[in-house]
Amino acid sequence: MFRAARSSLSLFVVIGALAVLWEVVKLLGGDPSEAWTPPFQWTVASDLNMPHVWDIAASFVQPAQRNGPPLGLVLVNAGIFTFREAFGGFVFGAVLGLALAIVFVHSSLLERALVPYVVASQTVPIIAIAPVLVIWLGGGWLAVALISAYLTFFPVTIAGLRGLRSPDPRALELMRSYASSSRDVLWKVRLPAAAPYLFAAFKVAATASVVGAIIGELPSGIRDGLGGAILNFNQFYVSGPPKLWAAIIVAAIVGIGFFALVRVAETVVLRGRVAPSDA
Amino acid sequence: MTRRLAYYVPAVAVFVGVLGLWELVVRAFGIQQFLLPPPSAIAFAFVEHFDELTTVGRNTLVEAVGGLVIGGVAALVVAFATARWVTASRTLLPFAIAANSVPIIAFAPIMNNWFGILNPLSKMMVVAVLVFFPIMINTLRGLTLVDQASLELMRSYAASELAIFAKVRVPNALPYIFTALKVSATLSLIGAIVAEYFGGSRSVLGQFIITEAAFFRFANAWAAIVVASAVSIAFFLIILAIERVAIPWHASARIADSS
Amino acid sequence: MSDSIVRVRGVDKVFGAGADKTPALQHIDLEIPRGAFVSLIGPSGCGKSTLLRLIGDLTQPSAGTVEVNGKTAHRARLDRDYGMVFQAPVLFDWRTVQGNVELPLEVSAKDRSARADRAKAMLALVELTGFERRYPWQLSGGMQQRVAIARALSFEPAILLMDEPFGALDEMTRERLNIELLRIWKQTGTTIVFVTHSIPEAVFLSTHVAVMSARPGRIIELIPVDLPQPRNDLTREDERYFGFITRVRERLRGREMGRPGAAEVAAS
Ligand SMILES: Nc1ncnc2c1ncn2[C@@H]1O[C@H](COP(=O)(O)OP(=O)(O)O)[C@@H](O)[C@H]1O
Ligand SMILES: [Mg+2]
């Protein structure tokens, strides 16, 4: 409890420090105003490129479009939409990833045949195959979730493979001495041993799934999520720079939030086993 | 030697089998090119557009490598600077990890505005930010997660902090750094391609793929995808080779790659 | 004992504070003559490692003083009077065998050729000539521990502190290394403080065995072991050797002093 209070305090301190730093940069090299002429002129620090912190904050309550709902509400909805895609992708990816790991642990032939392609799959620029997937699946929520799953399954498979192999060989021999089935070995020895590895991978996967969802939205023409919002506000950037920044902030919150959620789940599930790793 | 080769037989068999089946299915069911071009069409497109693919591939690779260098150097500097103060790095690490779960590609349009949409630097910066956190986090871990007994040993020699840093912490961090670099090699190429999606020079892999896909010339798009993935694998292998040379002692006592 | 290299006087060591307060050592007095081979023996958790670390200035006493080589333990550490060997070899993966042995010399800024010569000599001492270019993982556990000993000896420490150095090795390797360690001790004339769990090992190696008790950690008795030097495989068959073993064992069980132990009987 005390720790939670302290870490959220330091969170505010860091965010505050970032905001102050931001404004200091603008004071040094931003656009001149009546009250103050900055000593330098940096294009990066202009109001167009680095809107004032308060302008970004204000943009959340101003309407996104004339007579529309406030930007904050629009972005929250977009954030929820993207999170849903990401969560779908996360679940698909985690299940597929773990299933592959279990198969590979039991069949060295399949492992040798397929693991190289599992690794190679991550070198394929997902954004490039997204248009193809969208055509196949008829651009919708599902296509984006699948794209997200494509980025998610990989860390789970790799960590799962390592985790399922992690039990002490003596523990496996002990189970064999009980003449237990390989299913028992899986449930009673391998999976519990793999749990910490899996959670480490889930945390990576949570981030990857949000990235996947945002990337997936770009070529699929879906405009209800954060990817769509970023694309949209980028197009009309000149008319409202703070809006793009607001969208990025919400994207960051979704990413960090999903990560934090998995972290909490890890703490609960692995309670009393090991201290939660910090990654 | 033959045993080693035998190890790869299943993987090669899958490769040949999948390509064959793919070709066969596309032909047998008369699947439209825009849904799934057969491998032969992709190979043909590759040959036909070889020159263009080399150009766009090279341009994208420059962005990726440039970004990796910028982000990697920045990450190493920050990690080395903060590792000297244990409390500073302990406070920093959770925030770096949180920042690492921010979808960095969202910054691509911002970088276009900052550095100029046609300037390759705008793509490099996306890559730089993308690889910064994994490299920094791993380096910091490598510098701080040092065997307690090693530190005690150095203390018994009355070694200075500097000597401990140079002789224990840095060598301990090298495998962590290489692990991060291997991940970042792939990441940098994907990051560059995604950044290209937000506009800029047309003579890059990302734009090539988008354009060809938009005109339903999927064989060309797939040829470019194959190039992207081949370049990325080559980049990874180069870093792997450097690792083998730089930390030969580690090759056999390989610690688990942390991701 | 006028020429004591180690003087531990009235030392208490308490870990933690408040409710977690653990008294690890209580009122320790110990004098170690120069050139001696002293073993610390006692049940697990009685504070053997803590006492060793106090002597080596890796931790500080809560009360009392530790003097080494006529100065404070801290001063002695800065003067590089210590060689340390732990239960694990603690070799650096990224250094060759020779590189590991040279490490303390590098830290004390010896020049390169002097370092190489010294490392070669130390490796010869532990009979590892020919393994200079190997990496630690290419060696067996016993060989790794010998590298650790060579490393500890490389800058001619006034005192060698060893914490269960052979605890993880098999019995045969351990007996061979015991003989080697005695030879090295004779050859270098260094003082050795040696922590062990094994009564026969303590008796075989030592000129003095310090028997410790647990909770609170104290030295019950410092038993001089006057078996003839040099010791060898015949020592292990000596009747008095068994006498000392019995005596240490009884002291560990907490028998009263004054009652004639088997050792005295055997000795007379
Ligand atoms: N750093 C420490 N912090 C707290 N307690 C310690 C620490 N080191 C040792 N202890 C405690 O001191 C006692 C003696 O430990 P130690 O010297 O390691 O025993 P031995 O080496 O004889 O097995 C034990 O009860 C141990 O739990
Ligand atoms: Mg101990």
PDB file of C-alpha atoms in Angstrom, chain B residues 66-201:
ATOM      1  CA  GLY B  66      20.994   5.242 -38.811  1.00  0.00           C
ATOM      2  CA  GLY B  67      18.195   5.010 -36.279  1.00  0.00           C
ATOM      3  CA  LEU B  68      19.783   2.043 -34.545  1.00  0.00           C
ATOM      4  CA  VAL B  69      23.069   3.896 -34.241  1.00  0.00           C
ATOM      5  CA  ILE B  70      21.460   7.085 -32.908  1.00  0.00           C
ATOM      6  CA  GLY B  71      19.151   5.254 -30.496  1.00  0.00           C
ATOM      7  CA  GLY B  72      21.788   2.738 -29.460  1.00  0.00           C
ATOM      8  CA  VAL B  73      24.441   5.333 -28.685  1.00  0.00           C
ATOM      9  CA  ALA B  74      21.949   7.449 -26.739  1.00  0.00           C
ATOM     10  CA  ALA B  75      20.765   4.398 -24.802  1.00  0.00           C
ATOM     11  CA  LEU B  76      24.306   3.331 -23.908  1.00  0.00           C
ATOM     12  CA  VAL B  77      25.225   6.846 -22.804  1.00  0.00           C
ATOM     13  CA  VAL B  78      22.163   7.142 -20.569  1.00  0.00           C
ATOM     14  CA  ALA B  79      22.600   3.649 -19.126  1.00  0.00           C
ATOM     15  CA  PHE B  80      26.305   4.102 -18.401  1.00  0.00           C
ATOM     16  CA  ALA B  81      25.727   7.522 -16.901  1.00  0.00           C
ATOM     17  CA  THR B  82      22.964   6.373 -14.566  1.00  0.00           C
ATOM     18  CA  ALA B  83      24.398   2.990 -13.629  1.00  0.00           C
ATOM     19  CA  ARG B  84      27.038   4.786 -11.587  1.00  0.00           C
ATOM     20  CA  TRP B  85      24.331   5.904  -9.202  1.00  0.00           C
ATOM     21  CA  VAL B  86      22.507   2.818  -8.068  1.00  0.00           C
ATOM     22  CA  THR B  87      19.540   4.677  -6.598  1.00  0.00           C
ATOM     23  CA  ALA B  88      19.201   6.839  -9.698  1.00  0.00           C
ATOM     24  CA  SER B  89      19.074   3.805 -11.935  1.00  0.00           C
ATOM     25  CA  ARG B  90      16.688   1.978  -9.600  1.00  0.00           C
ATOM     26  CA  THR B  91      14.281   4.908  -9.815  1.00  0.00           C
ATOM     27  CA  LEU B  92      14.754   5.254 -13.529  1.00  0.00           C
ATOM     28  CA  LEU B  93      14.240   1.631 -14.496  1.00  0.00           C
ATOM     29  CA  PRO B  94      10.467   1.350 -13.833  1.00  0.00           C
ATOM     30  CA  PHE B  95       9.857   4.479 -15.886  1.00  0.00           C
ATOM     31  CA  ALA B  96      11.991   3.223 -18.714  1.00  0.00           C
ATOM     32  CA  ILE B  97      10.013  -0.017 -18.627  1.00  0.00           C
ATOM     33  CA  ALA B  98       6.732   1.894 -18.626  1.00  0.00           C
ATOM     34  CA  ALA B  99       7.954   4.086 -21.483  1.00  0.00           C
ATOM     35  CA  ASN B 100       8.878   0.930 -23.334  1.00  0.00           C
ATOM     36  CA  SER B 101       5.192  -0.035 -23.403  1.00  0.00           C
ATOM     37  CA  VAL B 102       4.231   3.197 -25.141  1.00  0.00           C
ATOM     38  CA  PRO B 103       3.408   2.496 -28.803  1.00  0.00           C
ATOM     39  CA  ILE B 104       6.316   4.504 -30.190  1.00  0.00           C
ATOM     40  CA  ILE B 105       5.073   4.365 -33.790  1.00  0.00           C
ATOM     41  CA  ALA B 106       2.462   6.919 -32.719  1.00  0.00           C
ATOM     42  CA  PHE B 107       5.326   9.420 -32.775  1.00  0.00           C
ATOM     43  CA  ALA B 108       6.049   8.826 -36.459  1.00  0.00           C
ATOM     44  CA  PRO B 109       3.922  11.773 -37.681  1.00  0.00           C
ATOM     45  CA  ILE B 110       5.455  14.018 -35.029  1.00  0.00           C
ATOM     46  CA  MET B 111       8.951  13.117 -36.194  1.00  0.00           C
ATOM     47  CA  ASN B 112       7.890  13.947 -39.750  1.00  0.00           C
ATOM     48  CA  ASN B 113       6.887  17.403 -38.540  1.00  0.00           C
ATOM     49  CA  TRP B 114      10.006  17.892 -36.478  1.00  0.00           C
ATOM     50  CA  PHE B 115      12.661  16.770 -38.894  1.00  0.00           C
ATOM     51  CA  GLY B 116      10.948  17.214 -42.247  1.00  0.00           C
ATOM     52  CA  ILE B 117       8.837  14.576 -43.916  1.00  0.00           C
ATOM     53  CA  LEU B 118      11.297  14.054 -46.772  1.00  0.00           C
ATOM     54  CA  ASN B 119      14.329  13.970 -44.506  1.00  0.00           C
ATOM     55  CA  PRO B 120      15.396  10.370 -43.763  1.00  0.00           C
ATOM     56  CA  LEU B 121      16.283  11.657 -40.297  1.00  0.00           C
ATOM     57  CA  SER B 122      12.577  11.727 -39.450  1.00  0.00           C
ATOM     58  CA  LYS B 123      12.394   7.951 -39.974  1.00  0.00           C
ATOM     59  CA  MET B 124      15.705   7.414 -38.215  1.00  0.00           C
ATOM     60  CA  MET B 125      14.396   9.204 -35.160  1.00  0.00           C
ATOM     61  CA  VAL B 126      11.342   6.945 -34.964  1.00  0.00           C
ATOM     62  CA  VAL B 127      13.685   3.960 -35.084  1.00  0.00           C
ATOM     63  CA  ALA B 128      15.990   5.608 -32.564  1.00  0.00           C
ATOM     64  CA  VAL B 129      13.212   6.121 -30.030  1.00  0.00           C
ATOM     65  CA  LEU B 130      11.922   2.605 -30.726  1.00  0.00           C
ATOM     66  CA  VAL B 131      15.243   0.902 -29.967  1.00  0.00           C
ATOM     67  CA  PHE B 132      16.312   3.312 -27.224  1.00  0.00           C
ATOM     68  CA  PHE B 133      14.301   1.736 -24.427  1.00  0.00           C
ATOM     69  CA  PRO B 134      15.075  -1.948 -24.962  1.00  0.00           C
ATOM     70  CA  ILE B 135      18.798  -1.202 -25.274  1.00  0.00           C
ATOM     71  CA  MET B 136      18.841   1.145 -22.318  1.00  0.00           C
ATOM     72  CA  ILE B 137      16.876  -1.201 -20.066  1.00  0.00           C
ATOM     73  CA  ASN B 138      19.010  -4.205 -20.943  1.00  0.00           C
ATOM     74  CA  THR B 139      22.266  -2.304 -20.541  1.00  0.00           C
ATOM     75  CA  LEU B 140      21.191  -0.976 -17.181  1.00  0.00           C
ATOM     76  CA  ARG B 141      20.288  -4.487 -16.084  1.00  0.00           C
ATOM     77  CA  GLY B 142      23.592  -5.850 -17.263  1.00  0.00           C
ATOM     78  CA  LEU B 143      25.489  -3.146 -15.422  1.00  0.00           C
ATOM     79  CA  THR B 144      23.567  -3.510 -12.173  1.00  0.00           C
ATOM     80  CA  LEU B 145      22.637  -7.206 -11.963  1.00  0.00           C
ATOM     81  CA  VAL B 146      26.132  -8.263 -11.040  1.00  0.00           C
ATOM     82  CA  ASP B 147      26.918 -11.305  -8.968  1.00  0.00           C
ATOM     83  CA  GLN B 148      27.268 -10.135  -5.368  1.00  0.00           C
ATOM     84  CA  ALA B 149      30.249 -12.409  -4.789  1.00  0.00           C
ATOM     85  CA  SER B 150      32.139 -10.803  -7.680  1.00  0.00           C
ATOM     86  CA  LEU B 151      31.678  -7.400  -6.111  1.00  0.00           C
ATOM     87  CA  GLU B 152      32.848  -8.732  -2.769  1.00  0.00           C
ATOM     88  CA  LEU B 153      35.903 -10.244  -4.405  1.00  0.00           C
ATOM     89  CA  MET B 154      36.767  -6.882  -5.937  1.00  0.00           C
ATOM     90  CA  ARG B 155      36.240  -5.191  -2.588  1.00  0.00           C
ATOM     91  CA  SER B 156      38.672  -7.611  -0.967  1.00  0.00           C
ATOM     92  CA  TYR B 157      41.268  -6.300  -3.452  1.00  0.00           C
ATOM     93  CA  ALA B 158      40.374  -2.753  -2.411  1.00  0.00           C
ATOM     94  CA  ALA B 159      39.432  -2.112  -6.050  1.00  0.00           C
ATOM     95  CA  SER B 160      38.204   1.365  -6.947  1.00  0.00           C
ATOM     96  CA  GLU B 161      34.658   1.937  -8.216  1.00  0.00           C
ATOM     97  CA  LEU B 162      36.141   2.640 -11.615  1.00  0.00           C
ATOM     98  CA  ALA B 163      38.008  -0.664 -11.655  1.00  0.00           C
ATOM     99  CA  ILE B 164      34.845  -2.501 -10.620  1.00  0.00           C
ATOM    100  CA  PHE B 165      32.974  -0.765 -13.412  1.00  0.00           C
ATOM    101  CA  ALA B 166      35.544  -1.554 -16.072  1.00  0.00           C
ATOM    102  CA  LYS B 167      36.405  -5.079 -14.988  1.00  0.00           C
ATOM    103  CA  VAL B 168      33.098  -6.405 -13.707  1.00  0.00           C
ATOM    104  CA  ARG B 169      30.082  -4.337 -14.661  1.00  0.00           C
ATOM    105  CA  VAL B 170      30.892  -3.632 -18.295  1.00  0.00           C
ATOM    106  CA  PRO B 171      31.881  -7.205 -19.217  1.00  0.00           C
ATOM    107  CA  ASN B 172      28.824  -8.425 -17.353  1.00  0.00           C
ATOM    108  CA  ALA B 173      26.637  -6.088 -19.412  1.00  0.00           C
ATOM    109  CA  LEU B 174      27.978  -7.094 -22.823  1.00  0.00           C
ATOM    110  CA  PRO B 175      25.750 -10.161 -23.306  1.00  0.00           C
ATOM    111  CA  TYR B 176      22.724  -8.112 -22.253  1.00  0.00           C
ATOM    112  CA  ILE B 177      23.669  -5.401 -24.731  1.00  0.00           C
ATOM    113  CA  PHE B 178      24.032  -7.868 -27.570  1.00  0.00           C
ATOM    114  CA  THR B 179      20.700  -9.456 -26.741  1.00  0.00           C
ATOM    115  CA  ALA B 180      19.085  -6.033 -27.012  1.00  0.00           C
ATOM    116  CA  LEU B 181      20.940  -5.270 -30.232  1.00  0.00           C
ATOM    117  CA  LYS B 182      19.710  -8.482 -31.828  1.00  0.00           C
ATOM    118  CA  VAL B 183      16.120  -7.632 -30.944  1.00  0.00           C
ATOM    119  CA  SER B 184      16.667  -4.061 -32.106  1.00  0.00           C
ATOM    120  CA  ALA B 185      18.064  -5.100 -35.486  1.00  0.00           C
ATOM    121  CA  THR B 186      14.713  -6.571 -36.477  1.00  0.00           C
ATOM    122  CA  LEU B 187      12.812  -3.851 -34.691  1.00  0.00           C
ATOM    123  CA  SER B 188      14.697  -1.098 -36.490  1.00  0.00           C
ATOM    124  CA  LEU B 189      13.719  -2.335 -39.923  1.00  0.00           C
ATOM    125  CA  ILE B 190      10.080  -2.800 -39.013  1.00  0.00           C
ATOM    126  CA  GLY B 191      10.068   0.602 -37.331  1.00  0.00           C
ATOM    127  CA  ALA B 192      11.488   2.266 -40.418  1.00  0.00           C
ATOM    128  CA  ILE B 193       8.875   0.637 -42.652  1.00  0.00           C
ATOM    129  CA  VAL B 194       6.014   1.644 -40.368  1.00  0.00           C
ATOM    130  CA  ALA B 195       7.378   5.189 -40.155  1.00  0.00           C
ATOM    131  CA  GLU B 196       7.455   5.314 -43.926  1.00  0.00           C
ATOM    132  CA  TYR B 197       3.749   4.647 -43.916  1.00  0.00           C
ATOM    133  CA  PHE B 198       3.149   8.155 -42.612  1.00  0.00           C
ATOM    134  CA  GLY B 199       4.554   9.677 -45.758  1.00  0.00           C
ATOM    135  CA  GLY B 200       7.885  10.866 -47.083  1.00  0.00           C
ATOM    136  CA  SER B 201      10.229   9.736 -49.799  1.00  0.00           C
TER     137      SER B 201
END
